[in-house]
Amino acid sequence: MKTIIAVAFFGILTYAFADTVVYGKKVCQTDNNNGMVNIDPKRFFSGTWYLTHATQSTRVTLSTICRDFEPKLNANGKTLGVTYGYYENGGTDNRYEVSCSGTQNTTRRDIFNFDCKSNNGRGETTNFHIDGSFLATDYDSYGVIYRCVTTGTLTEDNVFLIHRQKNPSDDEVKNILKHYGLDLKKFISRQKATCSN
């Protein structure tokens, strides 16, 4: 009887914590997060996705959350292009334009690897690499992405919640995040930013 109770308890704990997203350790956590192995790139990489919520990091702050992603699956069906832009500090002076090219990882189908280039209004150019693990999406309204960015020796990671609409309700967001052990209080929100786009 004790064995049955212990096995049942362990099974409940495994389920309860299996989907908890690991991030914020200053190293990529793609190996510690389980994504969607059956993601359909044709359905996901089309239309516009709005970054509505993100865990804060060096590059993702309230002043840079206003990102509108335009993903495209290229004609060969293998390479992906993603472009987005945003104004620094919600203003209209220093605009960042980012373009990324990537492919689906061959060993982890939930991960997409992107090489990106950013140009801003001050003439600064930055090259960086993104590994994105696609944790969840319904394709029509939301997506949850674990994102790890490497620029030279700097590595940072965070969790993005993207939507097809710019302003989802807090209840909708809380419902999505709780499945991954995430708390809305630890996220910055586009609704609290001054977005020019």
PDB file of C-alpha atoms in Angstrom, residues 20-196:
ATOM      1  CA  THR A  20       7.683  24.315 -15.552  1.00  0.00           C
ATOM      2  CA  VAL A  21       9.794  26.571 -17.762  1.00  0.00           C
ATOM      3  CA  VAL A  22      13.406  27.109 -16.697  1.00  0.00           C
ATOM      4  CA  TYR A  23      14.965  30.496 -17.553  1.00  0.00           C
ATOM      5  CA  GLY A  24      17.104  33.338 -16.216  1.00  0.00           C
ATOM      6  CA  LYS A  25      20.263  31.362 -15.465  1.00  0.00           C
ATOM      7  CA  LYS A  26      22.598  33.323 -17.835  1.00  0.00           C
ATOM      8  CA  VAL A  27      23.070  30.141 -19.903  1.00  0.00           C
ATOM      9  CA  CYS A  28      20.792  28.607 -22.517  1.00  0.00           C
ATOM     10  CA  GLN A  29      18.191  26.296 -20.987  1.00  0.00           C
ATOM     11  CA  THR A  30      16.862  24.713 -24.188  1.00  0.00           C
ATOM     12  CA  ASP A  31      17.853  21.253 -22.896  1.00  0.00           C
ATOM     13  CA  ASN A  32      15.787  21.841 -19.740  1.00  0.00           C
ATOM     14  CA  ASN A  33      12.578  22.936 -21.469  1.00  0.00           C
ATOM     15  CA  ASN A  34      10.221  20.657 -23.366  1.00  0.00           C
ATOM     16  CA  GLY A  35       8.728  22.161 -26.492  1.00  0.00           C
ATOM     17  CA  MET A  36       6.273  21.127 -29.197  1.00  0.00           C
ATOM     18  CA  VAL A  37       7.908  18.374 -31.235  1.00  0.00           C
ATOM     19  CA  ASN A  38       4.980  18.409 -33.666  1.00  0.00           C
ATOM     20  CA  ILE A  39       4.941  22.152 -34.398  1.00  0.00           C
ATOM     21  CA  ASP A  40       3.748  22.992 -37.909  1.00  0.00           C
ATOM     22  CA  PRO A  41       6.090  25.708 -39.262  1.00  0.00           C
ATOM     23  CA  LYS A  42       3.763  26.474 -42.201  1.00  0.00           C
ATOM     24  CA  ARG A  43       0.945  27.388 -39.822  1.00  0.00           C
ATOM     25  CA  PHE A  44       3.073  29.213 -37.275  1.00  0.00           C
ATOM     26  CA  PHE A  45       5.419  31.223 -39.498  1.00  0.00           C
ATOM     27  CA  SER A  46       2.825  33.362 -41.237  1.00  0.00           C
ATOM     28  CA  GLY A  47       0.843  36.471 -40.404  1.00  0.00           C
ATOM     29  CA  THR A  48       1.768  38.846 -37.597  1.00  0.00           C
ATOM     30  CA  TRP A  49       2.606  37.948 -34.013  1.00  0.00           C
ATOM     31  CA  TYR A  50       2.730  40.651 -31.321  1.00  0.00           C
ATOM     32  CA  LEU A  51       5.015  40.340 -28.319  1.00  0.00           C
ATOM     33  CA  THR A  52       2.548  41.005 -25.506  1.00  0.00           C
ATOM     34  CA  HIS A  53       4.438  39.743 -22.444  1.00  0.00           C
ATOM     35  CA  ALA A  54       8.054  38.816 -21.699  1.00  0.00           C
ATOM     36  CA  THR A  55      10.257  38.052 -18.755  1.00  0.00           C
ATOM     37  CA  GLN A  56      12.687  40.921 -18.386  1.00  0.00           C
ATOM     38  CA  SER A  57      16.325  40.657 -19.447  1.00  0.00           C
ATOM     39  CA  THR A  58      19.115  42.992 -20.550  1.00  0.00           C
ATOM     40  CA  ARG A  59      17.657  43.407 -24.048  1.00  0.00           C
ATOM     41  CA  VAL A  60      13.977  42.991 -23.258  1.00  0.00           C
ATOM     42  CA  THR A  61      12.629  45.781 -21.098  1.00  0.00           C
ATOM     43  CA  LEU A  62       9.485  47.862 -20.962  1.00  0.00           C
ATOM     44  CA  SER A  63      11.181  50.203 -23.442  1.00  0.00           C
ATOM     45  CA  THR A  64      11.786  47.427 -26.013  1.00  0.00           C
ATOM     46  CA  ILE A  65       8.736  45.157 -25.668  1.00  0.00           C
ATOM     47  CA  CYS A  66       6.845  46.762 -28.573  1.00  0.00           C
ATOM     48  CA  ARG A  67       7.802  44.120 -31.133  1.00  0.00           C
ATOM     49  CA  ASP A  68       5.618  43.058 -34.048  1.00  0.00           C
ATOM     50  CA  PHE A  69       7.012  39.882 -35.615  1.00  0.00           C
ATOM     51  CA  GLU A  70       6.524  39.126 -39.314  1.00  0.00           C
ATOM     52  CA  PRO A  71       7.639  35.499 -39.784  1.00  0.00           C
ATOM     53  CA  LYS A  72       7.855  33.858 -43.207  1.00  0.00           C
ATOM     54  CA  LEU A  73       8.602  30.320 -44.293  1.00  0.00           C
ATOM     55  CA  ASN A  74      10.738  30.664 -47.412  1.00  0.00           C
ATOM     56  CA  ALA A  75       9.824  29.001 -50.715  1.00  0.00           C
ATOM     57  CA  ASN A  76      12.160  26.072 -50.064  1.00  0.00           C
ATOM     58  CA  GLY A  77      10.066  25.176 -46.989  1.00  0.00           C
ATOM     59  CA  LYS A  78      13.207  24.816 -44.876  1.00  0.00           C
ATOM     60  CA  THR A  79      14.523  28.297 -44.055  1.00  0.00           C
ATOM     61  CA  LEU A  80      12.642  30.880 -42.064  1.00  0.00           C
ATOM     62  CA  GLY A  81      12.780  34.623 -42.104  1.00  0.00           C
ATOM     63  CA  VAL A  82      11.619  36.802 -39.230  1.00  0.00           C
ATOM     64  CA  THR A  83      11.643  40.594 -39.232  1.00  0.00           C
ATOM     65  CA  TYR A  84      10.587  43.045 -36.565  1.00  0.00           C
ATOM     66  CA  GLY A  85      11.191  46.604 -35.505  1.00  0.00           C
ATOM     67  CA  TYR A  86      10.682  48.756 -32.444  1.00  0.00           C
ATOM     68  CA  TYR A  87      11.494  52.213 -31.138  1.00  0.00           C
ATOM     69  CA  GLU A  88      13.855  52.537 -28.201  1.00  0.00           C
ATOM     70  CA  ASN A  89      12.096  53.772 -25.060  1.00  0.00           C
ATOM     71  CA  GLY A  90       8.754  53.967 -26.861  1.00  0.00           C
ATOM     72  CA  GLY A  91       9.854  57.114 -28.672  1.00  0.00           C
ATOM     73  CA  THR A  92      10.101  57.894 -32.352  1.00  0.00           C
ATOM     74  CA  ASP A  93      13.813  58.747 -32.657  1.00  0.00           C
ATOM     75  CA  ASN A  94      15.872  55.566 -32.494  1.00  0.00           C
ATOM     76  CA  ARG A  95      14.220  52.721 -34.378  1.00  0.00           C
ATOM     77  CA  TYR A  96      15.679  49.230 -34.374  1.00  0.00           C
ATOM     78  CA  GLU A  97      15.149  47.037 -37.441  1.00  0.00           C
ATOM     79  CA  VAL A  98      15.925  43.358 -36.961  1.00  0.00           C
ATOM     80  CA  SER A  99      16.039  40.593 -39.544  1.00  0.00           C
ATOM     81  CA  CYS A 100      16.681  36.941 -38.775  1.00  0.00           C
ATOM     82  CA  SER A 101      17.191  33.849 -40.885  1.00  0.00           C
ATOM     83  CA  GLY A 102      16.882  30.398 -39.403  1.00  0.00           C
ATOM     84  CA  THR A 103      16.100  26.723 -39.673  1.00  0.00           C
ATOM     85  CA  GLN A 104      14.383  24.096 -37.598  1.00  0.00           C
ATOM     86  CA  ASN A 105      16.867  22.158 -35.462  1.00  0.00           C
ATOM     87  CA  THR A 106      17.475  18.666 -36.862  1.00  0.00           C
ATOM     88  CA  THR A 107      17.631  16.890 -33.497  1.00  0.00           C
ATOM     89  CA  ARG A 108      15.079  18.919 -31.499  1.00  0.00           C
ATOM     90  CA  ARG A 109      12.063  19.732 -33.698  1.00  0.00           C
ATOM     91  CA  ASP A 110      10.711  22.257 -31.147  1.00  0.00           C
ATOM     92  CA  ILE A 111      13.830  24.427 -31.499  1.00  0.00           C
ATOM     93  CA  PHE A 112      14.527  26.911 -34.272  1.00  0.00           C
ATOM     94  CA  ASN A 113      18.004  28.423 -34.664  1.00  0.00           C
ATOM     95  CA  PHE A 114      18.262  31.989 -36.009  1.00  0.00           C
ATOM     96  CA  ASP A 115      21.134  34.261 -36.985  1.00  0.00           C
ATOM     97  CA  CYS A 116      20.035  37.877 -36.677  1.00  0.00           C
ATOM     98  CA  LYS A 117      21.211  41.366 -37.535  1.00  0.00           C
ATOM     99  CA  SER A 118      19.994  44.540 -35.854  1.00  0.00           C
ATOM    100  CA  ASN A 119      20.431  48.080 -37.204  1.00  0.00           C
ATOM    101  CA  ASN A 120      19.301  51.184 -35.358  1.00  0.00           C
ATOM    102  CA  GLY A 121      18.785  54.866 -36.102  1.00  0.00           C
ATOM    103  CA  ARG A 122      22.209  55.745 -34.674  1.00  0.00           C
ATOM    104  CA  GLY A 123      23.899  53.566 -37.310  1.00  0.00           C
ATOM    105  CA  GLU A 124      24.845  50.790 -34.882  1.00  0.00           C
ATOM    106  CA  THR A 125      24.807  47.195 -36.141  1.00  0.00           C
ATOM    107  CA  THR A 126      24.716  44.097 -33.943  1.00  0.00           C
ATOM    108  CA  ASN A 127      24.818  40.439 -34.955  1.00  0.00           C
ATOM    109  CA  PHE A 128      23.391  37.827 -32.609  1.00  0.00           C
ATOM    110  CA  HIS A 129      22.122  34.243 -32.468  1.00  0.00           C
ATOM    111  CA  ILE A 130      18.750  33.089 -31.110  1.00  0.00           C
ATOM    112  CA  ASP A 131      17.715  29.564 -30.138  1.00  0.00           C
ATOM    113  CA  GLY A 132      13.947  29.536 -29.721  1.00  0.00           C
ATOM    114  CA  SER A 133      12.104  26.590 -28.211  1.00  0.00           C
ATOM    115  CA  PHE A 134       8.432  26.703 -29.129  1.00  0.00           C
ATOM    116  CA  LEU A 135       6.656  25.509 -26.004  1.00  0.00           C
ATOM    117  CA  ALA A 136       3.038  25.959 -27.072  1.00  0.00           C
ATOM    118  CA  THR A 137       0.777  27.518 -29.673  1.00  0.00           C
ATOM    119  CA  ASP A 138      -2.753  27.181 -30.948  1.00  0.00           C
ATOM    120  CA  TYR A 139      -1.580  28.928 -34.169  1.00  0.00           C
ATOM    121  CA  ASP A 140      -4.581  31.285 -34.200  1.00  0.00           C
ATOM    122  CA  SER A 141      -4.211  33.303 -31.007  1.00  0.00           C
ATOM    123  CA  TYR A 142      -1.127  32.663 -28.830  1.00  0.00           C
ATOM    124  CA  GLY A 143       2.365  31.182 -28.614  1.00  0.00           C
ATOM    125  CA  VAL A 144       4.777  30.559 -25.735  1.00  0.00           C
ATOM    126  CA  ILE A 145       8.474  30.648 -26.623  1.00  0.00           C
ATOM    127  CA  TYR A 146      11.607  30.104 -24.575  1.00  0.00           C
ATOM    128  CA  ARG A 147      14.273  32.308 -26.180  1.00  0.00           C
ATOM    129  CA  CYS A 148      18.035  32.260 -25.662  1.00  0.00           C
ATOM    130  CA  VAL A 149      20.136  35.012 -27.260  1.00  0.00           C
ATOM    131  CA  THR A 150      23.914  34.939 -27.668  1.00  0.00           C
ATOM    132  CA  THR A 151      25.959  37.986 -28.666  1.00  0.00           C
ATOM    133  CA  GLY A 152      29.687  37.402 -28.339  1.00  0.00           C
ATOM    134  CA  THR A 153      30.197  36.396 -24.708  1.00  0.00           C
ATOM    135  CA  LEU A 154      26.792  37.645 -23.493  1.00  0.00           C
ATOM    136  CA  THR A 155      24.030  35.058 -23.132  1.00  0.00           C
ATOM    137  CA  GLU A 156      20.554  35.906 -21.905  1.00  0.00           C
ATOM    138  CA  ASP A 157      17.258  34.124 -21.974  1.00  0.00           C
ATOM    139  CA  ASN A 158      13.621  34.815 -21.348  1.00  0.00           C
ATOM    140  CA  VAL A 159      10.111  33.649 -22.060  1.00  0.00           C
ATOM    141  CA  PHE A 160       7.985  35.377 -24.692  1.00  0.00           C
ATOM    142  CA  LEU A 161       4.215  35.265 -24.837  1.00  0.00           C
ATOM    143  CA  ILE A 162       3.070  36.289 -28.304  1.00  0.00           C
ATOM    144  CA  HIS A 163      -0.435  36.849 -29.607  1.00  0.00           C
ATOM    145  CA  ARG A 164      -2.200  37.532 -32.884  1.00  0.00           C
ATOM    146  CA  GLN A 165      -3.883  40.502 -31.151  1.00  0.00           C
ATOM    147  CA  LYS A 166      -1.998  43.259 -29.327  1.00  0.00           C
ATOM    148  CA  ASN A 167      -3.934  43.313 -26.057  1.00  0.00           C
ATOM    149  CA  PRO A 168      -5.082  39.957 -24.667  1.00  0.00           C
ATOM    150  CA  SER A 169      -6.876  40.009 -21.320  1.00  0.00           C
ATOM    151  CA  ASP A 170      -4.939  39.367 -18.113  1.00  0.00           C
ATOM    152  CA  ASP A 171      -7.184  36.371 -17.397  1.00  0.00           C
ATOM    153  CA  GLU A 172      -6.286  34.809 -20.746  1.00  0.00           C
ATOM    154  CA  VAL A 173      -2.575  35.422 -20.124  1.00  0.00           C
ATOM    155  CA  LYS A 174      -2.693  34.017 -16.571  1.00  0.00           C
ATOM    156  CA  ASN A 175      -4.439  30.903 -17.828  1.00  0.00           C
ATOM    157  CA  ILE A 176      -1.726  30.270 -20.431  1.00  0.00           C
ATOM    158  CA  LEU A 177       1.187  30.995 -18.075  1.00  0.00           C
ATOM    159  CA  LYS A 178       0.004  28.881 -15.145  1.00  0.00           C
ATOM    160  CA  HIS A 179       0.405  25.688 -17.186  1.00  0.00           C
ATOM    161  CA  TYR A 180       4.151  26.415 -17.345  1.00  0.00           C
ATOM    162  CA  GLY A 181       4.615  27.387 -13.710  1.00  0.00           C
ATOM    163  CA  LEU A 182       4.954  31.052 -14.697  1.00  0.00           C
ATOM    164  CA  ASP A 183       3.559  34.045 -12.834  1.00  0.00           C
ATOM    165  CA  LEU A 184       2.184  37.103 -14.651  1.00  0.00           C
ATOM    166  CA  LYS A 185       3.811  39.325 -11.988  1.00  0.00           C
ATOM    167  CA  LYS A 186       7.251  38.342 -13.340  1.00  0.00           C
ATOM    168  CA  PHE A 187       6.387  39.501 -16.858  1.00  0.00           C
ATOM    169  CA  ILE A 188       6.515  42.923 -18.423  1.00  0.00           C
ATOM    170  CA  SER A 189       3.494  43.775 -20.534  1.00  0.00           C
ATOM    171  CA  ARG A 190       3.058  45.629 -23.796  1.00  0.00           C
ATOM    172  CA  GLN A 191      -0.080  47.211 -22.275  1.00  0.00           C
ATOM    173  CA  LYS A 192       2.126  49.136 -19.831  1.00  0.00           C
ATOM    174  CA  ALA A 193       4.536  50.358 -22.513  1.00  0.00           C
ATOM    175  CA  THR A 194       4.307  53.350 -24.808  1.00  0.00           C
ATOM    176  CA  CYS A 195       4.313  51.632 -28.189  1.00  0.00           C
ATOM    177  CA  SER A 196       4.721  53.726 -31.326  1.00  0.00           C
TER     178      SER A 196
END
